[in-house]
Coordinates of C-alpha atoms in Angstrom, one line a residue:
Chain P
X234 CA 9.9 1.2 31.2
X235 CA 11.0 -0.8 28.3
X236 CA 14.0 1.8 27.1
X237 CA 14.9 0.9 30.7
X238 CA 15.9 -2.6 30.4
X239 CA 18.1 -2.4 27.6
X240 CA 19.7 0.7 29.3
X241 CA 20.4 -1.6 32.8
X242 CA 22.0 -4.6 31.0
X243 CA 24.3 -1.5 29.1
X244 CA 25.2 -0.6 32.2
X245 CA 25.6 -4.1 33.9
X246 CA 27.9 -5.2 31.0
X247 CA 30.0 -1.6 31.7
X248 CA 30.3 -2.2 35.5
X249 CA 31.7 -6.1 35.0
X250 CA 33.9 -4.5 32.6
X251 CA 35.5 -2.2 34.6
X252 CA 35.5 -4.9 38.1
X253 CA 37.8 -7.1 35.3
X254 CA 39.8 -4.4 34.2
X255 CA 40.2 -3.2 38.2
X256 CA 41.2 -6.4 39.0
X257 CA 43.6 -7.3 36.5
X258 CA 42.3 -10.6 35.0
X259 CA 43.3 -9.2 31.5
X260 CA 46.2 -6.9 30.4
X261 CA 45.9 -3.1 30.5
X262 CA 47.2 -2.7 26.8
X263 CA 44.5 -5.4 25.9
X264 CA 41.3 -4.5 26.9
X265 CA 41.3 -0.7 28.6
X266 CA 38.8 0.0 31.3
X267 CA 35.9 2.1 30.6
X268 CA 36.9 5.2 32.2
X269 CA 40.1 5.3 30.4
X270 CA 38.5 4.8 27.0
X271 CA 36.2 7.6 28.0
X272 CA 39.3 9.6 28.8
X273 CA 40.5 8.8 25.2
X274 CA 37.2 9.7 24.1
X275 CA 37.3 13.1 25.1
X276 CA 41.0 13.6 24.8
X277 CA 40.7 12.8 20.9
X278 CA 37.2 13.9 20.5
X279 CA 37.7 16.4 17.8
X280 CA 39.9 14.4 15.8
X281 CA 37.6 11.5 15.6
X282 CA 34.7 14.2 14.8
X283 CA 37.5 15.1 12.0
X284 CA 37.2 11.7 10.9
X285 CA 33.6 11.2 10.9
X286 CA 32.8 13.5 9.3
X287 CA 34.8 12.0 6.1
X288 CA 33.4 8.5 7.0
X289 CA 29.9 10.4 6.5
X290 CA 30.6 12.2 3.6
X291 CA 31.5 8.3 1.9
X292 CA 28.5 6.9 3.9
X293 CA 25.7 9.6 2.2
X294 CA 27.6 9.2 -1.3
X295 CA 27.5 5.6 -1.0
X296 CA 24.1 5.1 0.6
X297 CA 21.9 7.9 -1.6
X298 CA 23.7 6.4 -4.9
X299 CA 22.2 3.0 -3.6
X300 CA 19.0 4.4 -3.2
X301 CA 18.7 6.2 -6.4
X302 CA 19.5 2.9 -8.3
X303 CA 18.0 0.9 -6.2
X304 CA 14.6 2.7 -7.1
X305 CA 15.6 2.6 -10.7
X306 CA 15.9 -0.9 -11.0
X307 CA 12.9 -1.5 -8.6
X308 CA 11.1 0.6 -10.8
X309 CA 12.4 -1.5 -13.7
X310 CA 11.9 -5.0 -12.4
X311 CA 9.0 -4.3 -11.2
X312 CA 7.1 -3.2 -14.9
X313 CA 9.0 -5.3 -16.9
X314 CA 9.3 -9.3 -15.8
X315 CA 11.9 -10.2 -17.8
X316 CA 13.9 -7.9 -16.0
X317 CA 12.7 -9.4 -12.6
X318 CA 13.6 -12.6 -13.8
X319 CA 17.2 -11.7 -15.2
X320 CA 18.1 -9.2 -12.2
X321 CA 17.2 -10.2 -9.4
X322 CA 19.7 -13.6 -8.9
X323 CA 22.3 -10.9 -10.0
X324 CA 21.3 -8.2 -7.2
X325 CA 21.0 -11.8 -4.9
X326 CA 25.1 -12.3 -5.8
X327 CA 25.9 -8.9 -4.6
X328 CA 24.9 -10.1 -1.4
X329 CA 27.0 -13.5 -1.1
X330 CA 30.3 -11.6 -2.3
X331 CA 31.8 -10.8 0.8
X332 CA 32.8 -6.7 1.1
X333 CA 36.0 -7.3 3.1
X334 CA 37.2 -9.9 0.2
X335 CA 36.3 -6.8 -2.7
X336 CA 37.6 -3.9 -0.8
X337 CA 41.0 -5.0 -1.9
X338 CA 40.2 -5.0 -5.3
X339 CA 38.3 -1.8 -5.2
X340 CA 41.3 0.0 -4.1
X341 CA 43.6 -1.6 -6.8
X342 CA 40.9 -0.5 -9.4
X343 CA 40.2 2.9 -8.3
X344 CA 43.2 4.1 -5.9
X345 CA 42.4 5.4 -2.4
X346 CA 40.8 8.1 -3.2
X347 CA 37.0 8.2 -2.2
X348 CA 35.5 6.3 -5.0
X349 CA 36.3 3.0 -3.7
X350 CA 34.8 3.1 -0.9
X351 CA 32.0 4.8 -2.0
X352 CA 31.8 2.1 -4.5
X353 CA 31.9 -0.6 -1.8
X354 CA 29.1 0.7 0.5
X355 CA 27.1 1.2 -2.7
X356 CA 27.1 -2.4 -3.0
X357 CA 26.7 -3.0 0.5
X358 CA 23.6 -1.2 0.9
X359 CA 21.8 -1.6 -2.7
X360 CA 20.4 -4.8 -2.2
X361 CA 18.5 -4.3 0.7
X362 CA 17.2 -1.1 -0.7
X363 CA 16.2 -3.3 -3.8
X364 CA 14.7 -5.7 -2.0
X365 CA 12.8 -3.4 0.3
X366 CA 11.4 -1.8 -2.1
X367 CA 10.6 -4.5 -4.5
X368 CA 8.4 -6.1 -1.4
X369 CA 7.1 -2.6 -1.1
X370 CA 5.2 -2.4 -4.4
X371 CA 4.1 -5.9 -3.6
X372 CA 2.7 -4.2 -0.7
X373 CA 0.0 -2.2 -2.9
X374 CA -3.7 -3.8 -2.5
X375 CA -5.1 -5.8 -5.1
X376 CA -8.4 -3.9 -4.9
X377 CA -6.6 -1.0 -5.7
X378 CA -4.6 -2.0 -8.8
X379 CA -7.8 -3.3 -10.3
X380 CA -9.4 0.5 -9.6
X381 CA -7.1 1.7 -11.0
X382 CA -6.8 -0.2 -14.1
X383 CA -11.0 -0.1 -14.4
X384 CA -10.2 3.9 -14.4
X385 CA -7.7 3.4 -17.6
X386 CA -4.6 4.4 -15.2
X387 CA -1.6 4.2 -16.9
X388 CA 1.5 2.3 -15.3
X389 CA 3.5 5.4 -14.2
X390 CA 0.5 7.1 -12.8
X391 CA 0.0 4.0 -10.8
X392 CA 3.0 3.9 -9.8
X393 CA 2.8 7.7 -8.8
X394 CA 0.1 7.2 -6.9
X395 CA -0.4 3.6 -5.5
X396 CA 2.7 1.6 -5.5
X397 CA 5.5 4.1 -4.5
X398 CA 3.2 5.4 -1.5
X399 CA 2.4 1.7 -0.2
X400 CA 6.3 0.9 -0.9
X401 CA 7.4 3.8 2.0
X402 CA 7.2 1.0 5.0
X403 CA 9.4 -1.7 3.1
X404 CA 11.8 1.4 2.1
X405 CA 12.3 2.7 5.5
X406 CA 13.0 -0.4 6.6
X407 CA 15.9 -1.0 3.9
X408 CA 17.1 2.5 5.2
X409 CA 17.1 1.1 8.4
X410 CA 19.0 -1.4 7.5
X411 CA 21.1 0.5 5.0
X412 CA 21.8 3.4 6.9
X413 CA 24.2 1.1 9.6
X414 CA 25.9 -0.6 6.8
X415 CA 27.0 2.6 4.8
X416 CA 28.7 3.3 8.0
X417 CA 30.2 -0.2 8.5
X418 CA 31.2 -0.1 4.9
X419 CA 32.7 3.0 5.1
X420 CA 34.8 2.4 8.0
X421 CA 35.8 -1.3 6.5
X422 CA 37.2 0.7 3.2
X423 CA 38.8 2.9 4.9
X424 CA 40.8 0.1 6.7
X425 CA 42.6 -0.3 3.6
X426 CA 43.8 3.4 3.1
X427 CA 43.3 6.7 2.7
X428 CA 43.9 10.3 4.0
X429 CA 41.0 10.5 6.2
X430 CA 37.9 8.7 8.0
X431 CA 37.0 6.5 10.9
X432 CA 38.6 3.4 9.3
X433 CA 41.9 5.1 8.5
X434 CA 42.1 6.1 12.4
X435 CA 41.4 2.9 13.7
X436 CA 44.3 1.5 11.5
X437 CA 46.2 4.0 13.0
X438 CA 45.7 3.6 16.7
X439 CA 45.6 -0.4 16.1
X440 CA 49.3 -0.2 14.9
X441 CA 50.0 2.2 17.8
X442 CA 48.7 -0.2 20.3
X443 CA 46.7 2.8 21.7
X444 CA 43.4 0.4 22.0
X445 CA 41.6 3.0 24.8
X446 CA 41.4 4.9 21.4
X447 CA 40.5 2.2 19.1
X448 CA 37.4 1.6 21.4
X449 CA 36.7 5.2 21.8
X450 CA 36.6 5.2 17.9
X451 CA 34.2 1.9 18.1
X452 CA 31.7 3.6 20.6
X453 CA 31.8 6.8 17.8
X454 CA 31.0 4.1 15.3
X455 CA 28.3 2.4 16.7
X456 CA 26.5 6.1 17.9
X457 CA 26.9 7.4 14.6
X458 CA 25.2 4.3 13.5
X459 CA 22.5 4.6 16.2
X460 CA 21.9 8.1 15.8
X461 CA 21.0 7.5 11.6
X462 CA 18.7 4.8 12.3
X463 CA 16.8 6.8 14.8
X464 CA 16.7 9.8 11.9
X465 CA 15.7 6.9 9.6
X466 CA 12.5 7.0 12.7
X467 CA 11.9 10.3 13.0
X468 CA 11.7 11.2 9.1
X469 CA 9.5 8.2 8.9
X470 CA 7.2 9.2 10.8
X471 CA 7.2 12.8 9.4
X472 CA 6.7 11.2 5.6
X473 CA 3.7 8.7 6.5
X474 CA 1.7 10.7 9.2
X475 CA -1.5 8.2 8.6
X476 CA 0.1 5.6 10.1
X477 CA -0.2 7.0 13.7
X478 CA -4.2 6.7 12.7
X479 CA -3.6 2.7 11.8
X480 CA -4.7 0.2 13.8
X481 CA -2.3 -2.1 15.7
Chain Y
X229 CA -32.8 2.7 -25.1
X230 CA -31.2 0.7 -21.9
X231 CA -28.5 2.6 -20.6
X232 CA -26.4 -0.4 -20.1
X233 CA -27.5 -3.5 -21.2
X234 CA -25.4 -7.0 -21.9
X235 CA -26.6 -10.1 -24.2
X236 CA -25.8 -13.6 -24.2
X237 CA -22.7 -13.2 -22.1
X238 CA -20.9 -16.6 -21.7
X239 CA -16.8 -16.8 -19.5
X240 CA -14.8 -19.4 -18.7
X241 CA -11.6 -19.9 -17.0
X242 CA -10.0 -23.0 -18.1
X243 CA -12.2 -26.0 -18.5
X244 CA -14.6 -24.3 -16.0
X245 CA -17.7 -22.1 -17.2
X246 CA -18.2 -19.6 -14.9
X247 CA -21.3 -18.0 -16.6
X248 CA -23.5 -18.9 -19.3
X249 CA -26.0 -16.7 -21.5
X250 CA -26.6 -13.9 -19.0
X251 CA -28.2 -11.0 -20.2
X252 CA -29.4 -8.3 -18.2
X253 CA -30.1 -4.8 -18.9
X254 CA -30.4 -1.1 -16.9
X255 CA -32.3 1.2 -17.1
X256 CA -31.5 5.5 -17.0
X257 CA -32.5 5.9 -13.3
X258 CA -32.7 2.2 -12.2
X259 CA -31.7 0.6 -9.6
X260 CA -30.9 -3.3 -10.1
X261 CA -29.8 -5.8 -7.9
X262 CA -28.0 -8.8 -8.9
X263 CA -28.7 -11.6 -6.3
X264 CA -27.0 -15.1 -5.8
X265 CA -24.8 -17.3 -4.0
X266 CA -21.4 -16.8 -3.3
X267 CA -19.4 -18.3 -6.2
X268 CA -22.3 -18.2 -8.6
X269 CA -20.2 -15.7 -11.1
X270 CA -21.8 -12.5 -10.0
X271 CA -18.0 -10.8 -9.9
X272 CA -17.1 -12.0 -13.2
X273 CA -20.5 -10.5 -14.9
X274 CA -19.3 -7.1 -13.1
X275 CA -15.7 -7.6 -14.5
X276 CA -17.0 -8.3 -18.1
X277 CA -19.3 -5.5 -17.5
X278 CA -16.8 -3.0 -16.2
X279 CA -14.5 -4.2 -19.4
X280 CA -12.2 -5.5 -16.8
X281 CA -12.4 -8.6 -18.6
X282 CA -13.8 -9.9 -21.8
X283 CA -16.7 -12.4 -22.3
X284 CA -16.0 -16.0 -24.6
X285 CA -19.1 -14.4 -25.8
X286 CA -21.7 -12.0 -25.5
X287 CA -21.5 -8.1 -25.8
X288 CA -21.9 -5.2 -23.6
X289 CA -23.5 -2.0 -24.6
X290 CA -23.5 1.3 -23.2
X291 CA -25.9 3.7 -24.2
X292 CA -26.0 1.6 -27.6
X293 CA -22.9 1.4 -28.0
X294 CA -20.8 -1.9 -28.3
X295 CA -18.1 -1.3 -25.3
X296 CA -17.1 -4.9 -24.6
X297 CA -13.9 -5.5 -23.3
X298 CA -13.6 -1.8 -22.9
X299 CA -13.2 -0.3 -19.3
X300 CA -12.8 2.6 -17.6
X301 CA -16.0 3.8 -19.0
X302 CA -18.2 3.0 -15.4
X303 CA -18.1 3.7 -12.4
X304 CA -16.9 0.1 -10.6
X305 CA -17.1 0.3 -6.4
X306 CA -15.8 -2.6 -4.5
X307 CA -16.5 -4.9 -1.4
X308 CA -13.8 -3.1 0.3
X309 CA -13.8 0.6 0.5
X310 CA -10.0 0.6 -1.8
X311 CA -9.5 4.3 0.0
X312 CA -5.5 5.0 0.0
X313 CA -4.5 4.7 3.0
X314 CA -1.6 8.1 2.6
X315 CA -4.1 9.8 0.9
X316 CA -7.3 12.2 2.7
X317 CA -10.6 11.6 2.0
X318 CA -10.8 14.5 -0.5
X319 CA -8.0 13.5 -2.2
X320 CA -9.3 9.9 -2.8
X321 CA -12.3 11.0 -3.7
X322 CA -11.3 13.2 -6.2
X323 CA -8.9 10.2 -7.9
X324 CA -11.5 9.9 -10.9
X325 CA -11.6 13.2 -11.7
X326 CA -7.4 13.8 -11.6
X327 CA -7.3 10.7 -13.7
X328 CA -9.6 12.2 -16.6
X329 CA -6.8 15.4 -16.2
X330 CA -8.8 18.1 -14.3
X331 CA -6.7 20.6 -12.3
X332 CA -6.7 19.6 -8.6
X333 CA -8.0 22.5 -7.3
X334 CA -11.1 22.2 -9.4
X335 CA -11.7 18.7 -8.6
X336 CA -11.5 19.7 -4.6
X337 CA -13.7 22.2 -5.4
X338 CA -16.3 19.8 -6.9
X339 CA -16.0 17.3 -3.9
X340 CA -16.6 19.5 -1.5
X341 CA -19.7 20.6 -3.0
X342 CA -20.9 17.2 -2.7
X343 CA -19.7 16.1 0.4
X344 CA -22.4 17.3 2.9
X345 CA -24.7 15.7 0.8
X346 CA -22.9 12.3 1.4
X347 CA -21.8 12.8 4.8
X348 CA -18.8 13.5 5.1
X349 CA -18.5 17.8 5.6
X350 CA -15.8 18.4 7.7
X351 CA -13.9 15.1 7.5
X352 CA -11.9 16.3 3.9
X353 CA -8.5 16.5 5.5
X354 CA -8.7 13.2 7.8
X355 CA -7.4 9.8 6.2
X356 CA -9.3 6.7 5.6
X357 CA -8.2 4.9 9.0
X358 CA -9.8 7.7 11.2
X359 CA -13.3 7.3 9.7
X360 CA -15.5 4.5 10.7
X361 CA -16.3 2.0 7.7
X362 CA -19.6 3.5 6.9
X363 CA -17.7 6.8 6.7
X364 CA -15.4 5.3 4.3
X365 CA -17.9 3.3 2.3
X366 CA -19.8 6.8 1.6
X367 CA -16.3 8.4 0.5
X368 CA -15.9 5.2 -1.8
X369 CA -19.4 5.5 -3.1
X370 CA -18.4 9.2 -4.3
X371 CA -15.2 8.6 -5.9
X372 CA -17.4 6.0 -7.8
X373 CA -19.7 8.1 -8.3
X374 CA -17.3 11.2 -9.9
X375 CA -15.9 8.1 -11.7
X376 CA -19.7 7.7 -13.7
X377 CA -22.9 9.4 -12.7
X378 CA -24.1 7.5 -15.3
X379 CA -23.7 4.6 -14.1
X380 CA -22.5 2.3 -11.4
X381 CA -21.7 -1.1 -11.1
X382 CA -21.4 -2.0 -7.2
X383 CA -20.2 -5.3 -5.7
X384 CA -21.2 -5.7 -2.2
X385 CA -20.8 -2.5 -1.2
X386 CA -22.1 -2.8 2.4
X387 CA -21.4 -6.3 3.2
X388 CA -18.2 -5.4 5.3
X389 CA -20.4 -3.5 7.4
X390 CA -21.8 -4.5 10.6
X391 CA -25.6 -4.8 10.8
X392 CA -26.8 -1.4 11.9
X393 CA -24.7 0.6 9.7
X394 CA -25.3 -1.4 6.6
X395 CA -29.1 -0.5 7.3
X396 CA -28.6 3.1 7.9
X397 CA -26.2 2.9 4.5
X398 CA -29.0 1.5 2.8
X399 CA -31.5 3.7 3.7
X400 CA -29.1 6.5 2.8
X401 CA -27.9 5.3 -0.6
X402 CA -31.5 5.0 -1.5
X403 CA -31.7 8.5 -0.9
X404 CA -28.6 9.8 -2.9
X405 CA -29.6 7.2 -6.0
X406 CA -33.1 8.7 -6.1
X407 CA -32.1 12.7 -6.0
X408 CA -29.3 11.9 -7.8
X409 CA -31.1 9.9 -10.9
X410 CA -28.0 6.9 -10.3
X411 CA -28.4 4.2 -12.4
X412 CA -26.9 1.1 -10.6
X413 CA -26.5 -2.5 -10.5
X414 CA -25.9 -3.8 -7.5
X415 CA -24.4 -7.4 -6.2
X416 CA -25.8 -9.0 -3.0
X417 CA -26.3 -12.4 -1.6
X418 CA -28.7 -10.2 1.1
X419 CA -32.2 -10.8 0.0
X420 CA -33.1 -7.6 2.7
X421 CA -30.6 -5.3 0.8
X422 CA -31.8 -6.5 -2.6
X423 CA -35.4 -5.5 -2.0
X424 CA -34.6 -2.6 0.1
X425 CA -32.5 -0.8 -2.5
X426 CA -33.9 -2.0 -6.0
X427 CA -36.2 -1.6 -8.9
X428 CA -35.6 -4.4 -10.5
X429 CA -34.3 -7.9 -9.0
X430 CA -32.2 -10.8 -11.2
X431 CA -31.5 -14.0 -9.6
X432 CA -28.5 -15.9 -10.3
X433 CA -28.5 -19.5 -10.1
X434 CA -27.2 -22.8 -11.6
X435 CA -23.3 -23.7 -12.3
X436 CA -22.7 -22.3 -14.2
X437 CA -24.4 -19.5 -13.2
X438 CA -27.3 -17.8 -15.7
X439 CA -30.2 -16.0 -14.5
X440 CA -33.2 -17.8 -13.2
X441 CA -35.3 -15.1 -12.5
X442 CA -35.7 -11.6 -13.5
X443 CA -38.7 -10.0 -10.6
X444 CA -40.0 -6.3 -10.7
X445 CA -39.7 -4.9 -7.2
X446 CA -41.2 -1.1 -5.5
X447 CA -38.5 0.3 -3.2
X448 CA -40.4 0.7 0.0
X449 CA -40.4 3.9 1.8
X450 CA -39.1 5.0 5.2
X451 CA -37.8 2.5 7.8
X452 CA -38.2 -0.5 9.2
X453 CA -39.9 -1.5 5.7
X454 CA -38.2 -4.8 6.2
X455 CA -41.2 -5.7 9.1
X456 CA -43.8 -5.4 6.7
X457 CA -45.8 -8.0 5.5
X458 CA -45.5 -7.6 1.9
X459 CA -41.7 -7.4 2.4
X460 CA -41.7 -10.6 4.5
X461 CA -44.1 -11.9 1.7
X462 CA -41.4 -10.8 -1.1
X463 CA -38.2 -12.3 0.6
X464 CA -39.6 -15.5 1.0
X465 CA -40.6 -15.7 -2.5
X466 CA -37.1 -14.9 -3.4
X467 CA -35.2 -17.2 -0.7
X468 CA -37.5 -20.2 -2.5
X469 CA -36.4 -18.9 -5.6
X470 CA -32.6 -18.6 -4.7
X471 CA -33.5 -22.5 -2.9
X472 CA -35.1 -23.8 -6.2
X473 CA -31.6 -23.4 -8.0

């Protein structure tokens, strides 16, 4: 009952949509009536799968080299304080410097190849892995350190054992966050260039004028997005199977 | 020779003494409880026990042999049960014995020879949060227990319990302790559990805290000991006792 409510306003929003576009209150060429971006859709369907899948390809480089450093440095910060204490204000920057104002720079720095972009949703999505899983080894109970410790446990066999497994929670969370800004970030870099990719064909259509397309291309967007986070759901739920057994 | 024993054991945390001059002392097979307020230090003699931390002063021997400051040589069980969640019930218990580098399969083995004994047959694949809190206190009480056999410290182990399963607990662990030859101390502020489970009783009292009393107690036998008269007789001594301070 609950998917339901979301799915009526969807569908309220669609039909006012299309009752403005039917009755001309705003230009054609502005904003195109549902059907006929869903006629674009389909028209140009395998070109925009074309595109996504090297909007992906950047996404999964971008996104999994976040995650690999962002459990380094976790890792890091997290056994050493000093490191804590230096690091995290920097990883805290990342996050104020706008990716739109750097994607410029990116491309002057490394062409417009893939690396760019791959470089910018690294920085998109590495904080909020950091910082996920950060929280998550903050997560492990007291009690539990102290066991261990009274049984002589050394700090990587903690880690092993307590800390990584009570961080999973914090760091699916930071993949669900994650996982819609490597998109985002992909398509944003790919505005300013390139051979292929979402970004690339919505600078395309924009400067044809052919916005039915440029929407079809946002809908893509935003179900490719959608359709991540719910894989972020299912895999968590296949990697921490106890928690269907936790209370409430 | 005590199998644990600890003299003159004095902590403080700042400007605040915690404990002062406590020495107590186990015996191969005994059973001691440790009973006191809350806040009277009976944690902190565990932790300097346990070599968690060390005393200002004092020492800690184990089986004669100065250990102070040194842990990970007793077994330590907690208020809370501490089971990992992500983990089953065999693979928490067997924690102690993967720590000291025996092969998995081994240690699994060696649970599972134990586990009908404390309850738990059947449950080695289920996780913590589908067994009741008696379930998991049991569980707790035999990862402790491949920790040390030789001995156990134990801090409130059934006092997040509800009423009737703390008894049934206590009835139980007498059992295992006696077939089993455990030697354990055992905190409580639960005058009942205190003479239920132990040989030997030490009352804590005073801030900071030091022991008052140090009483000799017979473990009753079968249920519902806790009507009797001598019982009554006993835990009204000790409630004056625990008063007096």
């Amino acid at each position: 009952m609950n998917k339901l409510y979301p799915l009526v306003f969807i569908a309220i929003i669609i039909a006012a949509w299309e009752l403005v576009c039917r009755l001309g209150l705003v230009a054609e060429f502005m904003l195109p009536s549902p059907g006929k971006v869903v006629r674009a859709l389909i028209s140009e369907f395998p070109a925009i799968m074309g595109h996504s899948r090297t909007t992906l390809i950047e996404a999964a480089a971008g996104l999994g080299l976040s995650i690999a450093a962002a459990l380094v440095f976790a890792v890091l910060m997290d056994r050493f304080e000093f490191l804590y204490k230096a690091g995290y204000p920097v990883a805290v920057m990342t996050q104020t410097v706008p990716t739109v104002a750097i994607a410029p720079l990116l491309v002057l720095w490394f062409g417009y190849g893939m690396a760019p972009k791959i470089i910018l949703i690294f920085v998109a999505c590495f904080f909020p892995m950091l910082i996920a899983l950060l929280g998550g080894f903050g997560m492990a109970d007291p009690g539990v350190l102290r066991l261990y410790r009274s049984m002589n446990a050394g700090y990587l066999r903690i880690l092993r054992d307590v800390k990584l497994p009570y961080a999973l929670d914090g760091f699916f969370s930071g993949l669900r966050i994650s996982v819609s800004y490597s998109v985002v970030g992909a398509v944003i870099s790919e505005w300013l260039g390139g051979e292929g990719g979402l970004g690339v064909y919505m600078t395309r259509v924009r400067k044809a004028f052919a916005f039915d397309k440029m929407f079809a291309v946002i809908i893509v967007t935003s179900a490719i997005s959608l359709l991540l986070m719910k894989l972020v759901d299912v895999i968590q739920i296949a990697a921490m199977p106890w928690k269907k057994y936790e209370k409430k | 020779m005590s199998i644990l024993s600890a003299n003159n054991l004095s902590k403080a945390y700042g400007e605040r003494r915690i404990i002062s001059d406590i020495s107590v002392r186990l015996e191969k097979g005994e059973v001691v409880s440790l009973l006191g307020v809350s806040g009277i230090g009976k944690t902190t003699l565990f932790n300097i026990l346990s070599g968690l931390e060390a005393p200002d002063s004092g020492s800690v021997f184990l089986s004669g042999e100065d250990v102070t400051g040194r842990s990970g040589l007793v077994g330590y069980m907690q208020q809370n049960d501490l089971l990992l969640p992500f983990k089953s019930i065999a693979d928490n218990v067997v924690i102690p014995l993967l720590l000291r580098g025996e092969k998995k399969k081994s240690a699994i083995e060696k649970a599972l020879a134990l586990f009908p004994e404390f309850g738990l047959e059947g449950l080695e694949n289920y996780y913590p949060a589908q067994l009741s809190g008696g379930m998991r206190q049991r569980a707790a009480l035999l990862r402790s227990f491949f920790y040390s056999s030789e001995v156990l410290l134990m801090d409130e182990p059934f006092s997040a319990l509800d009423a009737i399963t703390r008894s049934g607990m206590q009835l139980w662990f007498r059992k295992i302790a006696r077939e089993h030859g455990l030697s354990a101390f055992i905190i409580t502020h639960d005058v009942n559990e205190a003479l239920l489970l132990s040989d030997r009783i030490y009352i804590l009292g005073g801030r900071p805290g030091r022991i008052t009393h140090e009483l000799p107690n017979s473990v009753p036998d079968g249920e519902n000991q806790e009507l009797t008269e001598e019982f009554l007789k006993n835990k009204i001594r000790i409630t004056e006792f625990i008063n007096g301070e």
